[in-house]
XYZ file of C-alpha atoms in Angstrom:
682
model
C -71.410 101.235 -151.891
C -68.916 98.710 -153.333
C -70.679 96.804 -156.522
C -70.771 93.530 -158.273
C -67.897 93.247 -160.592
C -66.686 96.615 -159.548
C -68.886 97.175 -155.887
C -68.228 94.196 -158.756
C -65.065 95.202 -160.114
C -64.371 98.339 -158.329
C -66.111 98.182 -155.592
C -68.593 96.200 -153.454
C -65.420 94.348 -153.333
C -66.038 90.734 -152.735
C -66.621 90.280 -156.420
C -63.753 92.407 -157.666
C -61.178 89.676 -157.835
C -63.468 87.490 -159.896
C -64.039 90.308 -162.337
C -60.323 90.973 -162.725
C -59.509 87.310 -163.171
C -62.122 87.182 -165.907
C -60.649 90.280 -167.527
C -57.102 88.978 -167.394
C -58.217 85.616 -168.684
C -59.816 87.351 -171.659
C -56.608 89.232 -172.352
C -54.564 86.079 -172.003
C -56.674 84.241 -174.527
C -56.304 87.207 -176.844
C -52.631 86.894 -176.387
C -52.810 83.363 -176.002
C -83.865 109.526 -132.833
C -84.409 111.366 -129.181
C -87.748 111.742 -127.371
C -90.107 111.063 -130.219
C -93.580 112.609 -130.476
C -93.205 114.834 -127.408
C -95.824 117.477 -126.993
C -93.666 120.581 -127.150
C -90.209 121.721 -128.271
C -89.341 122.397 -124.629
C -89.529 118.673 -123.941
C -86.861 117.900 -126.517
C -83.218 117.779 -125.570
C -80.890 120.178 -127.296
C -78.102 118.056 -128.656
C -75.778 118.161 -131.588
C -74.135 115.463 -133.640
C -70.936 117.475 -133.612
C -70.327 117.274 -129.854
C -66.675 116.391 -129.604
C -66.400 112.873 -128.208
C -69.257 113.280 -125.713
C -71.861 110.916 -127.147
C -72.958 107.804 -125.282
C -71.891 104.408 -126.598
C -73.247 101.046 -125.375
C -71.357 101.175 -122.071
C -70.903 104.929 -121.619
C -72.259 107.062 -118.847
C -75.015 109.417 -119.958
C -73.791 112.837 -121.105
C -74.769 116.013 -119.350
C -77.966 117.482 -120.781
C -77.877 120.934 -122.348
C -80.712 123.421 -122.131
C -83.711 122.448 -124.296
C -84.020 124.345 -127.556
C -86.390 123.956 -130.494
C -85.155 121.676 -133.279
C -83.892 123.174 -136.550
C -81.888 125.732 -134.609
C -78.258 126.009 -133.698
C -77.478 123.315 -131.157
C -75.005 123.869 -128.296
C -72.441 121.245 -127.432
C -71.911 120.064 -123.878
C -69.125 122.624 -123.591
C -71.552 125.418 -124.410
C -70.058 126.143 -127.842
C -72.686 126.833 -130.495
C -72.042 125.011 -133.758
C -73.423 126.580 -136.936
C -76.103 124.799 -138.908
C -74.279 123.040 -141.741
C -77.171 122.281 -144.098
C -80.550 123.808 -144.916
C -82.293 121.102 -142.862
C -85.253 120.685 -145.169
C -86.618 117.704 -143.217
C -86.992 116.702 -139.594
C -87.897 113.180 -138.455
C -88.931 111.936 -135.021
C -89.378 108.171 -135.083
C -90.279 105.421 -132.611
C -89.615 101.962 -133.987
C -89.886 98.523 -132.395
C -88.333 95.381 -133.820
C -90.146 92.077 -133.254
C -87.768 89.180 -133.990
C -90.565 86.592 -133.864
C -92.234 87.841 -137.024
C -89.281 89.928 -138.286
C -91.254 93.155 -138.450
C -90.756 96.799 -137.591
C -93.623 98.830 -136.103
C -93.087 102.564 -136.290
C -94.623 105.900 -135.464
C -93.147 108.881 -137.252
C -93.569 112.629 -137.114
C -91.917 114.369 -140.037
C -91.709 118.022 -140.937
C -90.944 119.252 -144.445
C -89.902 122.817 -145.250
C -90.626 124.085 -148.766
C -87.250 125.166 -150.229
C -88.741 126.504 -153.460
C -90.385 129.731 -154.566
C -93.802 128.227 -155.381
C -96.538 126.752 -153.152
C -96.572 122.931 -153.034
C -99.664 120.833 -152.289
C -98.413 117.330 -153.027
C -95.758 115.471 -151.051
C -93.955 112.343 -152.235
C -92.421 109.609 -150.103
C -90.136 106.687 -150.876
C -91.395 103.389 -149.447
C -88.279 101.405 -150.309
C -89.160 98.082 -148.549
C -91.941 97.604 -151.117
C -89.213 96.825 -153.649
C -89.222 93.325 -152.138
C -93.016 92.842 -152.072
C -93.130 90.458 -155.040
C -91.236 89.321 -158.094
C -93.190 91.893 -160.127
C -91.753 95.049 -158.575
C -89.480 97.199 -160.695
C -86.457 96.413 -158.507
C -86.997 92.649 -158.668
C -87.721 92.599 -162.396
C -84.660 94.690 -163.236
C -82.297 92.890 -160.845
C -83.647 89.399 -161.383
C -83.552 89.024 -157.617
C -79.767 89.366 -157.578
C -77.464 92.145 -156.465
C -73.676 92.120 -156.148
C -73.498 88.353 -156.260
C -76.151 88.010 -153.561
C -79.487 86.385 -154.333
C -82.912 86.915 -152.790
C -84.032 83.944 -150.735
C -86.802 82.038 -152.474
C -90.192 82.852 -151.008
C -88.799 85.682 -148.856
C -90.553 88.986 -149.401
C -90.666 92.292 -147.596
C -92.973 95.273 -147.688
C -94.033 98.495 -145.989
C -97.587 99.336 -144.988
C -98.394 102.973 -144.282
C -101.206 102.409 -141.785
C -102.138 106.020 -141.172
C -101.104 109.501 -142.216
C -102.433 112.709 -140.683
C -101.529 116.369 -140.642
C -100.469 118.166 -137.501
C -104.093 119.273 -137.223
C -105.199 115.595 -137.244
C -106.641 115.716 -140.761
C -106.632 112.173 -142.184
C -104.837 112.024 -145.557
C -105.225 108.283 -146.158
C -107.781 108.771 -148.909
C -105.332 110.945 -150.875
C -102.532 108.351 -150.957
C -101.620 107.185 -154.444
C -98.724 104.996 -155.584
C -97.035 106.422 -158.665
C -94.593 104.910 -161.160
C -93.045 107.812 -163.113
C -90.194 105.759 -164.580
C -91.863 102.675 -166.029
C -95.584 102.743 -165.254
C -95.345 99.378 -163.462
C -98.624 99.025 -161.488
C -97.011 96.390 -159.260
C -94.394 98.828 -157.990
C -95.291 100.647 -154.755
C -91.966 102.279 -153.877
C -93.109 105.880 -154.486
C -96.187 107.394 -152.824
C -98.000 110.680 -153.487
C -100.025 112.413 -150.777
C -102.205 115.459 -151.429
C -102.319 118.055 -148.651
C -105.465 119.968 -147.603
C -103.755 123.224 -148.540
C -100.511 124.191 -150.250
C -97.291 124.739 -148.336
C -96.114 128.252 -149.099
C -92.566 128.972 -150.195
C -90.460 128.873 -147.056
C -93.348 127.376 -145.114
C -93.507 123.967 -143.480
C -95.922 121.094 -142.935
C -95.888 118.332 -140.315
C -97.292 114.838 -140.844
C -97.836 111.971 -138.391
C -97.616 108.417 -139.713
C -97.898 104.880 -138.421
C -96.141 102.224 -140.466
C -95.156 98.565 -140.437
C -92.310 96.871 -142.283
C -92.019 93.164 -142.946
C -88.302 92.598 -143.400
C -87.082 90.133 -146.043
C -84.262 87.705 -145.461
C -81.064 89.743 -145.755
C -80.728 90.891 -149.352
C -79.951 94.077 -151.257
C -78.801 96.182 -148.314
C -81.526 95.309 -145.781
C -83.233 92.468 -143.952
C -82.833 89.734 -141.351
C -80.565 86.722 -140.940
C -81.366 84.713 -137.807
C -81.013 87.272 -134.998
C -79.139 89.905 -137.013
C -81.164 92.751 -138.499
C -80.076 95.522 -140.873
C -82.550 98.386 -141.202
C -81.556 100.404 -144.255
C -84.137 102.541 -146.103
C -86.668 101.320 -143.535
C -88.909 104.358 -142.875
C -91.224 106.447 -145.110
C -88.717 108.935 -146.523
C -89.577 112.208 -148.204
C -88.421 112.715 -151.788
C -86.287 115.711 -152.762
C -87.941 118.911 -153.958
C -85.353 120.711 -156.084
C -85.413 124.511 -156.384
C -84.647 125.922 -159.817
C -80.923 125.933 -160.484
C -80.325 122.697 -158.564
C -78.098 120.539 -160.785
C -78.970 122.859 -163.683
C -82.722 122.433 -163.252
C -84.736 125.073 -165.139
C -87.991 124.868 -163.181
C -88.358 123.756 -159.577
C -90.130 120.526 -158.715
C -89.940 117.076 -157.176
C -87.204 114.652 -158.199
C -89.205 111.456 -158.466
C -87.982 107.943 -159.149
C -88.893 104.433 -158.134
C -86.471 102.016 -156.512
C -84.557 100.382 -159.360
C -82.272 97.384 -159.661
C -79.180 99.568 -160.075
C -79.988 102.851 -158.388
C -79.191 103.886 -154.869
C -80.614 106.939 -153.110
C -81.154 110.705 -152.949
C -82.591 112.646 -150.012
C -82.539 116.027 -148.296
C -80.541 116.985 -145.232
C -82.195 117.402 -141.878
C -82.578 116.233 -138.296
C -83.233 112.680 -137.086
C -84.425 111.864 -133.562
C -84.966 108.102 -133.317
C -85.918 105.622 -130.591
C -85.224 101.962 -131.384
C -86.786 99.229 -129.212
C -85.260 95.754 -129.482
C -85.085 92.644 -127.279
C -83.040 93.356 -124.162
C -80.073 91.211 -125.262
C -79.634 93.097 -128.561
C -76.953 95.690 -129.228
C -77.821 98.515 -131.644
C -75.532 100.429 -134.008
C -77.071 103.486 -135.671
C -76.547 106.767 -137.464
C -75.625 109.650 -135.159
C -74.990 109.246 -131.443
C -76.832 107.989 -128.391
C -78.377 110.720 -126.278
C -78.612 108.619 -123.122
C -78.129 105.087 -121.876
C -80.619 102.505 -123.191
C -83.862 102.193 -121.231
C -84.701 98.628 -120.204
C -88.030 97.070 -119.253
C -90.318 94.109 -119.986
C -87.603 92.197 -121.805
C -86.796 95.069 -124.161
C -84.207 97.785 -124.469
C -84.806 101.197 -126.078
C -81.901 103.061 -127.669
C -82.171 106.778 -128.414
C -80.172 108.314 -131.256
C -79.860 111.820 -132.640
C -78.228 113.164 -135.811
C -78.400 116.468 -137.614
C -77.230 117.651 -141.032
C -77.598 114.122 -142.436
C -79.921 112.849 -145.169
C -80.605 109.301 -144.033
C -80.740 107.140 -140.925
C -79.842 103.450 -140.712
C -79.359 100.976 -137.906
C -78.334 97.392 -137.281
C -78.876 95.134 -134.284
C -77.680 91.770 -133.006
C -77.188 90.076 -129.632
C -73.796 88.842 -130.837
C -71.964 92.071 -131.707
C -68.537 92.454 -130.150
C -68.215 96.179 -129.531
C -65.110 98.353 -129.350
C -64.596 102.081 -129.585
C -61.756 104.551 -129.647
C -61.573 108.336 -129.760
C -59.479 109.637 -132.621
C -58.264 113.021 -133.767
C -55.769 114.227 -136.361
C -54.485 117.609 -137.566
C -57.412 118.005 -139.964
C -59.903 116.047 -137.861
C -60.944 117.685 -134.560
C -62.255 114.469 -133.021
C -64.424 111.461 -133.681
C -65.399 108.338 -131.773
C -64.920 105.241 -133.952
C -67.183 102.353 -132.980
C -66.876 98.753 -134.107
C -69.797 96.305 -134.054
C -68.152 93.037 -135.029
C -69.522 89.639 -135.821
C -67.642 87.320 -133.417
C -65.755 85.682 -136.289
C -63.958 88.963 -136.955
C -63.228 90.000 -133.393
C -59.564 88.988 -133.885
C -59.287 91.620 -136.641
C -60.620 94.575 -134.656
C -57.287 96.399 -134.890
C -57.281 96.145 -138.682
C -60.761 97.662 -138.919
C -59.833 100.437 -136.516
C -56.561 101.283 -138.273
C -58.230 101.359 -141.697
C -60.919 103.700 -140.372
C -58.343 106.036 -138.862
C -56.277 106.140 -142.028
C -59.355 106.891 -144.136
C -60.812 109.584 -141.874
C -57.453 111.277 -141.485
C -56.512 111.291 -145.178
C -59.930 112.271 -146.499
C -60.199 115.093 -143.956
C -56.727 116.236 -145.015
C -57.493 116.052 -148.725
C -61.059 117.408 -148.836
C -62.227 118.824 -145.511
C -62.891 117.771 -141.944
C -65.351 114.975 -141.225
C -67.960 117.028 -139.330
C -69.663 114.390 -137.177
C -68.717 113.098 -133.729
C -69.135 109.384 -134.476
C -68.421 106.775 -137.116
C -69.803 103.261 -136.675
C -68.571 100.189 -138.548
C -70.863 97.149 -138.633
C -69.448 93.760 -139.628
C -72.429 91.495 -140.380
C -72.436 87.710 -140.179
C -71.313 85.895 -143.293
C -74.865 84.788 -144.174
C -75.947 88.449 -144.255
C -73.301 89.584 -146.736
C -76.076 91.132 -148.846
C -76.239 93.898 -146.244
C -72.476 94.418 -146.298
C -70.341 96.905 -148.190
C -72.800 99.770 -147.800
C -72.718 103.387 -146.687
C -75.093 105.443 -144.549
C -74.462 108.756 -142.768
C -71.962 108.093 -139.947
C -72.436 104.312 -140.348
C -70.954 101.809 -142.778
C -71.149 98.052 -143.181
C -68.166 95.887 -144.083
C -68.323 92.524 -145.824
C -69.837 89.598 -143.983
C -67.423 87.926 -141.575
C -66.256 84.763 -143.320
C -64.014 82.091 -141.848
C -60.251 82.364 -142.126
C -57.914 85.351 -142.194
C -59.271 88.066 -144.508
C -57.087 89.562 -147.212
C -56.737 93.256 -148.029
C -60.421 93.398 -148.977
C -61.103 93.974 -145.270
C -59.293 97.298 -145.427
C -60.500 98.143 -148.905
C -64.201 97.949 -148.079
C -63.703 100.143 -144.993
C -61.692 102.676 -146.988
C -64.261 102.680 -149.794
C -67.322 103.075 -147.584
C -65.726 105.834 -145.513
C -64.995 107.588 -148.800
C -68.750 107.575 -149.311
C -69.121 109.578 -146.100
C -67.695 112.469 -148.113
C -69.091 112.072 -151.637
C -72.420 110.420 -150.719
C -72.842 111.650 -147.151
C -71.724 115.273 -147.398
C -71.820 116.243 -151.083
C -74.965 114.112 -151.544
C -75.302 113.857 -155.313
C -78.398 112.431 -156.985
C -77.606 108.711 -157.200
C -80.679 108.052 -159.330
C -79.496 110.286 -162.161
C -75.760 110.956 -161.659
C -74.403 107.944 -159.790
C -70.874 108.531 -161.096
C -70.524 111.629 -158.895
C -70.665 109.351 -155.877
C -69.413 105.948 -156.996
C -66.723 107.156 -159.376
C -65.427 109.804 -156.986
C -65.363 107.314 -154.120
C -63.539 104.730 -156.236
C -60.939 107.308 -157.307
C -60.492 108.330 -153.662
C -60.272 104.710 -152.520
C -57.513 103.900 -155.006
C -55.499 106.917 -153.946
C -55.608 105.951 -150.286
C -55.043 102.228 -150.806
C -51.920 102.934 -152.824
C -50.578 105.495 -150.374
C -51.301 103.620 -147.147
C -51.199 99.974 -148.217
C -49.077 99.946 -151.374
C -51.977 98.441 -153.335
C -51.528 100.091 -156.719
C -54.423 99.609 -159.133
C -53.729 98.062 -162.522
C -55.404 100.684 -164.668
C -54.694 99.084 -168.091
C -56.518 95.935 -167.031
C -59.369 97.950 -165.554
C -59.711 99.969 -168.751
C -59.759 96.819 -170.864
C -62.747 95.677 -168.836
C -64.813 98.556 -170.246
C -66.273 96.810 -173.274
C -69.523 98.800 -173.326
C -68.734 102.427 -172.452
C -71.785 104.609 -171.872
C -72.742 108.153 -170.918
C -71.956 108.732 -167.240
C -75.043 110.901 -166.799
C -77.497 108.177 -167.732
C -80.181 107.320 -165.217
C -78.965 104.348 -163.195
C -81.668 102.041 -164.567
C -81.038 103.103 -168.185
C -77.834 101.083 -168.461
C -78.239 97.783 -170.304
C -77.658 95.672 -167.210
C -75.938 95.717 -163.840
C -72.562 94.948 -165.390
C -72.721 97.926 -167.738
C -73.875 100.127 -164.857
C -71.007 99.036 -162.608
C -68.376 99.192 -165.361
C -69.288 102.786 -166.113
C -70.281 104.537 -162.877
C -67.517 102.858 -160.866
C -64.591 101.955 -163.125
C -64.938 104.173 -166.162
C -65.885 107.150 -163.970
C -62.804 106.582 -161.835
C -60.633 106.375 -164.941
C -62.096 109.659 -166.200
C -60.984 111.337 -162.975
C -57.580 109.666 -163.198
C -57.179 110.920 -166.784
C -57.970 114.444 -165.619
C -55.307 114.032 -162.932
C -52.772 112.911 -165.540
C -53.491 115.966 -167.673
C -53.399 118.632 -164.936
C -50.987 117.040 -162.457
C -51.637 115.593 -159.012
C -51.322 118.856 -157.092
C -53.822 120.636 -159.310
C -56.183 117.659 -159.202
C -56.052 117.730 -155.421
C -57.070 121.395 -155.544
C -59.915 120.565 -157.928
C -61.309 117.848 -155.683
C -60.974 119.879 -152.497
C -62.512 122.974 -154.088
C -65.437 120.940 -155.391
C -66.014 119.331 -151.982
C -65.781 122.587 -150.059
C -68.037 124.479 -152.448
C -70.734 121.834 -152.796
C -70.943 119.911 -149.516
C -74.556 119.801 -148.260
C -75.805 121.220 -151.592
C -76.609 118.363 -154.051
C -74.381 119.357 -157.020
C -74.526 117.982 -160.544
C -72.011 117.095 -163.232
C -71.972 120.602 -164.701
C -71.078 121.955 -161.267
C -68.021 119.715 -161.146
C -67.013 120.755 -164.666
C -67.289 124.411 -163.660
C -65.024 123.873 -160.655
C -62.501 122.046 -162.833
C -62.474 124.900 -165.339
C -62.200 127.546 -162.617
C -59.221 125.834 -160.979
C -57.367 124.952 -164.182
C -58.270 128.182 -166.032
C -59.111 126.191 -169.145
C -62.146 124.791 -170.954
C -63.005 121.102 -170.707
C -65.981 120.945 -173.061
C -64.380 118.560 -175.553
C -63.255 116.188 -172.816
C -66.634 116.114 -171.068
C -68.541 115.794 -174.330
C -66.506 112.722 -175.222
C -65.899 110.975 -171.920
C -68.632 112.158 -169.520
C -71.676 113.172 -171.545
C -70.598 110.814 -174.325
C -69.554 107.162 -174.390
C -65.997 107.448 -175.665
C -62.874 105.615 -174.633
C -59.472 106.312 -176.167
C -58.460 103.939 -178.948
C -55.288 104.586 -180.941
C -54.248 101.788 -183.303
C -51.216 100.906 -185.404
C -53.100 100.442 -188.659
C -50.364 99.699 -191.209
C -46.600 99.294 -191.605
C -45.044 99.392 -195.078
C -41.302 99.030 -195.588
C -39.620 99.791 -198.926
C -36.001 99.135 -199.733
C -34.177 101.922 -201.565
C -30.668 103.020 -202.441
C -29.257 106.515 -202.050
C -25.678 107.457 -202.944
C -24.820 103.806 -203.042
C -26.162 103.159 -199.566
C -28.944 100.691 -198.906
C -31.731 102.355 -196.923
C -35.210 101.423 -195.731
C -38.211 103.734 -195.974
C -40.778 102.735 -193.364
C -44.324 104.153 -193.571
C -46.453 103.730 -190.450
C -50.148 104.718 -190.251
C -51.619 105.437 -186.800
C -55.374 105.893 -186.533
C -57.643 107.370 -183.882
C -60.693 105.155 -183.369
C -62.069 106.671 -180.158
C -61.879 109.775 -178.015
C -59.070 112.302 -178.204
C -55.934 112.266 -176.060
C -53.624 115.311 -176.077
C -50.355 113.391 -176.202
C -50.083 109.927 -177.747
C -46.648 108.328 -177.285
C -45.461 106.086 -180.125
C -42.476 103.752 -179.991
C -40.719 102.704 -183.240
C -38.383 99.726 -183.016
C -35.850 98.921 -185.777
C -34.379 95.551 -186.627
C -30.924 96.574 -185.380
C -32.361 97.287 -181.922
C -32.399 101.058 -182.266
C -35.551 102.988 -181.382
C -37.267 106.308 -181.983
C -39.908 107.881 -179.722
C -42.480 110.318 -181.065
C -45.576 111.993 -179.621
C -48.738 112.689 -181.626
C -51.085 115.432 -180.433
C -53.970 113.028 -181.051
C -55.872 115.424 -183.297
C -57.476 114.386 -186.549
C -58.425 110.872 -187.586
C -54.950 109.594 -188.435
C -51.301 110.412 -188.873
C -48.665 108.834 -191.102
C -45.017 108.658 -190.088
C -42.306 108.134 -192.714
C -38.945 107.087 -191.358
C -35.758 106.464 -193.328
C -33.102 104.344 -191.653
C -30.312 101.913 -192.401
C -32.504 99.153 -190.962
C -36.231 98.660 -191.325
C -38.859 99.231 -188.662
C -39.756 95.795 -187.379
C -42.461 96.738 -184.862
C -44.402 99.746 -183.594
C -46.241 100.265 -180.326
C -48.668 103.010 -179.360
C -48.582 104.009 -175.704
C -46.148 101.249 -174.639
C -46.129 102.437 -171.004
C -49.926 102.678 -170.807
C -50.039 106.365 -169.999
C -53.400 106.757 -171.757
C -55.665 105.836 -168.858
C -58.811 105.698 -170.977
C -57.305 103.466 -173.675
C -59.309 100.234 -173.476
C -58.400 98.315 -176.672
C -54.716 97.616 -176.150
C -54.909 94.734 -178.591
C -54.475 97.081 -181.580
C -51.667 99.153 -180.033
C -48.936 96.894 -181.392
C -47.934 95.600 -184.826
C -44.964 93.777 -186.291
C -43.795 94.674 -189.770
C -43.098 91.150 -190.985
C -44.701 88.046 -189.534
C -45.982 84.796 -190.962
C -49.404 85.552 -192.463
C -50.842 82.491 -190.710
C -50.143 84.190 -187.384
C -50.765 87.803 -188.351
C -52.427 89.034 -185.193
C -51.977 92.071 -183.037
C -50.666 91.480 -179.566
C -51.364 94.046 -176.887
C -49.037 92.400 -174.372
C -46.659 89.478 -174.379
C -47.692 86.361 -172.478
C -45.287 87.359 -169.732
C -46.790 90.822 -169.565
C -50.324 89.459 -169.365
C -49.409 87.164 -166.498
C -47.587 89.998 -164.786
C -50.643 92.199 -165.194
C -52.901 89.485 -163.839
C -50.893 88.972 -160.687
C -50.516 92.695 -160.102
C -54.301 93.160 -160.307
C -54.862 90.626 -157.545
C -52.937 92.898 -155.178
C -55.821 95.366 -155.066
């Protein structure tokens, strides 16, 4: 997801420019689902989400049906080729849902199966009921966010909620009396986003349990990734979703158990991989975009239309619907991408820009598949919501992304950037699937780093890293829980921008080719496996054959930024052998984290210069230079090679200036303006 100031400054992009203008202004002033609930496996169709370009889009003919097979087994494609199971498929969902536009509600019936991945019996299941985040102003999400997210504000008096109307076992045992809302993070009794259910008997290790639920969702007005605006609906995090049970060893976990968190103002999501078989009933004039692919043409009757979607080896399912979508699709393949059908669902205002969306998607899928590994699904859908529903824009779901709301007038490069960013999430969020509650940087930071690389290569939009670094005024541990950051700004600055800069600094130290190997190795080793920060560090050390403990302790597990300052310049006049000389003493201090090579530029009054490099160790270093002219100014890192240096204001000092104006300048006025205008080109 792009954020405020990052998906604000880095990311959920609409707000990025504002953040950079504010940053530059500060510097300047310093200067100056299929067949749901069928009775037997034999009644289910055997389909796979990796069928090469054979899925059914809104106007396609229905694909040939393969022989029925039980779910959670290898699924044959229409060509008869058996594709291997890519994930452990811990969960399986079969859902019927109907949208009623008159009261803006979803009515659903769900059958879900959970397989115990641990080594111990489990008798309690936990489910996320995310729509309850919008039930009142007292929920944890609303209190922490203040009813605002990424520049979007909740509509006054608009609330949403989920009611779990029934829950039974496969043997029809009613579990309603065992339901209990829990609040492990803050104890807020008004928060109902996490539900515990006690089973009649434990699920043995490797065993499975099936539950049947009926639920209803009242959708809020479009805000914070989901909701309704007029006749547009975005259903994200809309069904009762099982929490993740982590076996020992997962992300360094010592003892197995549930990973349990409420829905917070900053956090996004974490779920297990599995199978989704979903039927979506909407008014007959609506067009639906959804995760996965259609298994047959929509079924019409009584003024409604029912779409059937299937996806496997994914950990979430989202859909959007509107009677106004302008739809386009194209098959696409590349050397590292066997084949994918790209589908556009455009608000009419952005129909003229369909080629730009399509080209950006192709560039992103091709490059990311080349750099990290092939995109394994047969479809990718891009939803462009109406302008009034921008709160649902700039978001990622498996095989489906949303762009920014379609505003009037020709869009700038942010159109491409949001597509590139959200498709990057298909890899780091969709396939690697890190825990966004606890280690958001592994998704947001990695996606931002990837986005920058592609935008520069394909669109010439080079990021202004010195300005971005200067924006980090409150650096914090990247492994903090998402809600533990002071506010949304600190969260975004760190898990998007600072995290990206950490990866860029690693690239600078090891070289681009080695960094590419690190990122690809990490992706290939950990896709579908929920890795943690230590897992990435291990891959980095294995590829580079060196230890990175000091770096990670300072910049990942710690809150450091680099900060090297010119602390003092003393010039003494002396005479040797009748020649007038100047002895210049310059003190450079380290005020932050360590950098292995700190370039220092010494400028003399006659225009001559000397370049030196400090290894950055220790707290300070003093240089003594003897020359026929005095040092008149000194600059640390004049070319801004230290990516994590965020206090450029103390990098520069003049030897002699009027005491009334004795101030450090990080950049000249011209340089600040130059930096400002370059940053706008993102």
